Amino acid sequence: MGEGLSLSELARQMGRAKSGLHKLAARGLIPKRADGKFDLDAVRSAIASNTDPSRQPDAFTPVHGPENGERSAQNAGPSAEVVAQASQDALLATTRVREILKAEGIVVSADDPLTFNHARTAETIVKVWQRDTLHDEAKKKLIPAEEAGRRWADEIVKLRARLLAIPGDVALELSHMTKHEISVVDRIVRDAMAEAAGTDAA
């Protein structure tokens, strides 16, 4: 007795589906050796004498072919619900393309079919609309230069008043300081302000 074949090797050499051969082995229609392997000649002989091809479709399914259930599903085609949904989606898409083109002065008669160029033109129009929308939104976030200048000037006035109040705050917090010392603090603050502004201290 030669070296036996595994079920996978047997299926490959016979060009049959492994699942079909497994069913035949489970039903005792093909011989299986004591070591769990199969003898190619013995299996061929058993299939030829013990099985009816018309009653054993699984045993003769090609290795890479679809199972019977898969073939039935493929041949059945899409369901009526799928076809109806696809038709509805297509109608909505073509209607939207016509609306977009019409908004830009390009009128396509309902009797005329839409072309690929129509679809590309509509896509370009939508991109332009989106870009314009983003531009408008960005403009809303900006303020006029004149208004920005006024706001900046107001903030500078507030800052100047706050800095000039520092010597008075120091005098209140440090009451032991003399008027001369307070005047020194005042001068230092004014010098710093003048330096920041690029002018002489007022």
Tab-separated table of C-alpha atoms in Angstrom:
chain	number	residue	atom	x	y	z
A	1	MET	CA	0.000	0.000	0.000
A	2	GLY	CA	1.465	3.355	-1.022
A	3	GLU	CA	1.507	6.574	0.899
A	4	GLY	CA	-1.981	7.856	1.514
A	5	LEU	CA	-3.373	11.303	0.732
A	6	SER	CA	-4.964	13.781	3.058
A	7	LEU	CA	-8.490	14.928	2.211
A	8	SER	CA	-7.137	18.228	0.834
A	9	GLU	CA	-4.582	16.473	-1.346
A	10	LEU	CA	-7.218	14.007	-2.522
A	11	ALA	CA	-9.579	16.827	-3.500
A	12	ARG	CA	-6.806	18.624	-5.374
A	13	GLN	CA	-5.733	15.552	-7.349
A	14	MET	CA	-9.290	14.578	-8.216
A	15	GLY	CA	-10.334	18.141	-9.027
A	16	ARG	CA	-13.317	17.876	-6.706
A	17	ALA	CA	-14.617	19.904	-3.792
A	18	LYS	CA	-13.149	18.926	-0.443
A	19	SER	CA	-16.560	19.365	1.215
A	20	GLY	CA	-18.166	16.880	-1.175
A	21	LEU	CA	-15.496	14.252	-0.591
A	22	HIS	CA	-15.794	14.781	3.162
A	23	LYS	CA	-19.533	14.032	2.966
A	24	LEU	CA	-18.898	10.894	0.972
A	25	ALA	CA	-16.315	9.727	3.495
A	26	ALA	CA	-18.661	10.455	6.410
A	27	ARG	CA	-21.368	8.357	4.747
A	28	GLY	CA	-18.917	5.520	4.103
A	29	LEU	CA	-19.191	5.836	0.314
A	30	ILE	CA	-15.430	6.159	-0.163
A	31	PRO	CA	-12.845	4.107	1.759
A	32	LYS	CA	-10.700	5.700	4.428
A	33	ARG	CA	-7.492	4.060	5.598
A	34	ALA	CA	-6.713	3.234	9.198
A	35	ASP	CA	-4.267	6.139	9.364
A	36	GLY	CA	-7.008	8.555	8.362
A	37	LYS	CA	-5.718	9.053	4.835
A	38	PHE	CA	-7.091	8.033	1.454
A	39	ASP	CA	-5.865	5.900	-1.445
A	40	LEU	CA	-6.511	7.721	-4.726
A	41	ASP	CA	-7.278	4.619	-6.826
A	42	ALA	CA	-9.533	3.125	-4.168
A	43	VAL	CA	-11.526	6.364	-3.865
A	44	ARG	CA	-11.935	6.655	-7.642
A	45	SER	CA	-13.151	3.079	-7.845
A	46	ALA	CA	-15.603	3.597	-4.989
A	47	ILE	CA	-17.044	6.741	-6.535
A	48	ALA	CA	-17.423	5.038	-9.890
A	49	SER	CA	-19.267	2.030	-8.421
A	50	ASN	CA	-21.130	3.392	-5.408
A	51	THR	CA	-22.336	6.869	-6.315
A	52	ASP	CA	-24.738	8.313	-8.831
A	53	PRO	CA	-23.420	11.668	-10.117
A	54	SER	CA	-26.961	13.012	-10.516
A	55	ARG	CA	-27.591	12.386	-6.801
A	56	GLN	CA	-24.243	13.614	-5.493
A	57	PRO	CA	-23.826	17.178	-6.798
A	58	ASP	CA	-21.569	18.206	-3.936
A	59	ALA	CA	-19.002	15.547	-4.822
A	60	PHE	CA	-18.580	16.917	-8.329
A	61	THR	CA	-18.416	20.620	-7.533
A	62	PRO	CA	-15.162	22.151	-8.927
A	63	VAL	CA	-12.609	23.038	-6.270
A	64	HIS	CA	-12.855	26.764	-6.963
A	65	GLY	CA	-16.459	26.828	-8.154
A	66	PRO	CA	-19.406	28.143	-6.082
A	67	GLU	CA	-21.529	25.784	-4.068
A	68	ASN	CA	-25.054	25.003	-5.304
A	69	GLY	CA	-26.601	27.531	-2.951
A	70	GLU	CA	-24.209	30.195	-4.172
A	71	ARG	CA	-25.042	29.470	-7.823
A	72	SER	CA	-28.748	29.750	-7.065
A	73	ALA	CA	-28.232	33.114	-5.351
A	74	GLN	CA	-26.138	34.415	-8.240
A	75	ASN	CA	-28.659	33.341	-10.866
A	76	ALA	CA	-31.559	34.821	-8.927
A	77	GLY	CA	-30.357	38.410	-9.545
A	78	PRO	CA	-31.139	41.454	-7.366
A	79	SER	CA	-34.404	41.542	-5.475
A	80	ALA	CA	-37.300	43.760	-6.540
A	81	GLU	CA	-36.655	46.014	-3.522
A	82	VAL	CA	-33.035	46.573	-4.565
A	83	VAL	CA	-34.044	47.376	-8.138
A	84	ALA	CA	-36.720	49.794	-6.969
A	85	GLN	CA	-34.321	51.573	-4.588
A	86	ALA	CA	-31.683	51.870	-7.316
A	87	SER	CA	-34.217	53.384	-9.701
A	88	GLN	CA	-35.339	55.880	-7.061
A	89	ASP	CA	-31.738	56.895	-6.293
A	90	ALA	CA	-31.000	57.372	-9.982
A	91	LEU	CA	-34.079	59.560	-10.428
A	92	LEU	CA	-33.123	61.751	-7.457
A	93	ALA	CA	-29.552	62.109	-8.750
A	94	THR	CA	-30.580	63.145	-12.269
A	95	THR	CA	-33.165	65.562	-10.905
A	96	ARG	CA	-30.546	67.178	-8.668
A	97	VAL	CA	-28.100	67.528	-11.585
A	98	ARG	CA	-30.759	69.287	-13.664
A	99	GLU	CA	-31.549	71.651	-10.767
A	100	ILE	CA	-27.874	72.565	-10.300
A	101	LEU	CA	-27.387	73.244	-14.004
A	102	LYS	CA	-30.586	75.282	-14.174
A	103	ALA	CA	-29.449	77.435	-11.247
A	104	GLU	CA	-26.458	78.497	-13.363
A	105	GLY	CA	-28.495	79.094	-16.507
A	106	ILE	CA	-27.851	75.727	-18.152
A	107	VAL	CA	-31.223	74.228	-18.998
A	108	VAL	CA	-31.433	70.598	-20.091
A	109	SER	CA	-34.814	69.598	-21.441
A	110	ALA	CA	-36.601	66.778	-19.674
A	111	ASP	CA	-36.701	64.986	-23.019
A	112	ASP	CA	-32.923	65.187	-23.424
A	113	PRO	CA	-30.796	62.599	-21.603
A	114	LEU	CA	-28.084	63.784	-19.236
A	115	THR	CA	-24.527	63.158	-20.392
A	116	PHE	CA	-21.284	62.618	-18.540
A	117	ASN	CA	-20.326	66.224	-19.323
A	118	HIS	CA	-23.532	67.440	-17.681
A	119	ALA	CA	-22.621	65.532	-14.526
A	120	ARG	CA	-19.060	66.932	-14.521
A	121	THR	CA	-20.336	70.466	-15.017
A	122	ALA	CA	-22.768	70.086	-12.121
A	123	GLU	CA	-19.956	68.756	-9.921
A	124	THR	CA	-17.781	71.776	-10.786
A	125	ILE	CA	-20.644	74.147	-9.993
A	126	VAL	CA	-21.159	72.559	-6.585
A	127	LYS	CA	-17.440	72.892	-5.795
A	128	VAL	CA	-17.563	76.593	-6.695
A	129	TRP	CA	-20.608	77.052	-4.464
A	130	GLN	CA	-18.837	75.361	-1.574
A	131	ARG	CA	-15.737	77.517	-2.049
A	132	ASP	CA	-17.850	80.694	-2.145
A	133	THR	CA	-19.669	79.624	1.012
A	134	LEU	CA	-16.387	79.087	2.865
A	135	HIS	CA	-15.152	82.486	1.652
A	136	ASP	CA	-18.298	84.211	2.890
A	137	GLU	CA	-18.030	82.512	6.268
A	138	ALA	CA	-14.412	83.632	6.568
A	139	LYS	CA	-15.390	87.229	5.739
A	140	LYS	CA	-17.973	87.189	8.531
A	141	LYS	CA	-15.219	86.382	11.019
A	142	LEU	CA	-13.229	89.501	10.013
A	143	ILE	CA	-13.954	93.079	11.079
A	144	PRO	CA	-13.259	96.264	9.098
A	145	ALA	CA	-9.818	97.820	9.623
A	146	GLU	CA	-11.338	101.107	10.856
A	147	GLU	CA	-13.359	99.329	13.531
A	148	ALA	CA	-10.319	97.282	14.545
A	149	GLY	CA	-8.316	100.529	14.892
A	150	ARG	CA	-10.940	102.061	17.154
A	151	ARG	CA	-11.027	98.989	19.360
A	152	TRP	CA	-7.234	98.956	19.612
A	153	ALA	CA	-7.138	102.653	20.486
A	154	ASP	CA	-9.716	102.120	23.238
A	155	GLU	CA	-7.651	99.301	24.707
A	156	ILE	CA	-4.488	101.422	24.611
A	157	VAL	CA	-6.263	104.242	26.497
A	158	LYS	CA	-7.387	101.764	29.154
A	159	LEU	CA	-3.880	100.333	29.435
A	160	ARG	CA	-2.302	103.796	29.759
A	161	ALA	CA	-4.709	104.780	32.533
A	162	ARG	CA	-3.998	101.568	34.373
A	163	LEU	CA	-0.224	102.058	34.159
A	164	LEU	CA	-0.448	105.657	35.350
A	165	ALA	CA	-2.400	104.472	38.382
A	166	ILE	CA	0.460	102.233	39.518
A	167	PRO	CA	2.286	104.910	41.612
A	168	GLY	CA	-0.941	105.694	43.483
A	169	ASP	CA	-1.523	102.007	44.145
A	170	VAL	CA	2.034	101.669	45.424
A	171	ALA	CA	1.525	104.628	47.792
A	172	LEU	CA	-1.600	103.009	49.244
A	173	GLU	CA	0.006	99.597	49.656
A	174	LEU	CA	3.357	100.897	50.956
A	175	SER	CA	2.397	103.874	53.133
A	176	HIS	CA	5.865	104.139	54.617
A	177	MET	CA	7.293	105.304	51.271
A	178	THR	CA	8.084	108.991	50.934
A	179	LYS	CA	6.723	111.302	48.246
A	180	HIS	CA	10.112	111.262	46.604
A	181	GLU	CA	10.111	107.468	46.412
A	182	ILE	CA	6.612	107.508	44.945
A	183	SER	CA	7.695	110.080	42.369
A	184	VAL	CA	10.566	107.780	41.398
A	185	VAL	CA	8.078	104.937	40.823
A	186	ASP	CA	5.928	107.305	38.759
A	187	ARG	CA	8.904	108.320	36.629
A	188	ILE	CA	9.929	104.708	36.055
A	189	VAL	CA	6.425	103.818	34.905
A	190	ARG	CA	6.227	106.824	32.562
A	191	ASP	CA	9.663	106.076	31.128
A	192	ALA	CA	8.598	102.499	30.434
A	193	MET	CA	5.436	103.729	28.711
A	194	ALA	CA	7.384	106.236	26.621
A	195	GLU	CA	9.910	103.585	25.649
A	196	ALA	CA	7.140	101.201	24.589
A	197	ALA	CA	5.438	103.966	22.583
A	198	GLY	CA	8.711	105.268	21.134
A	199	THR	CA	8.123	108.809	22.464
A	200	ASP	CA	9.417	111.000	25.259
A	201	ALA	CA	7.712	110.661	28.649
A	202	ALA	CA	4.807	113.060	29.112
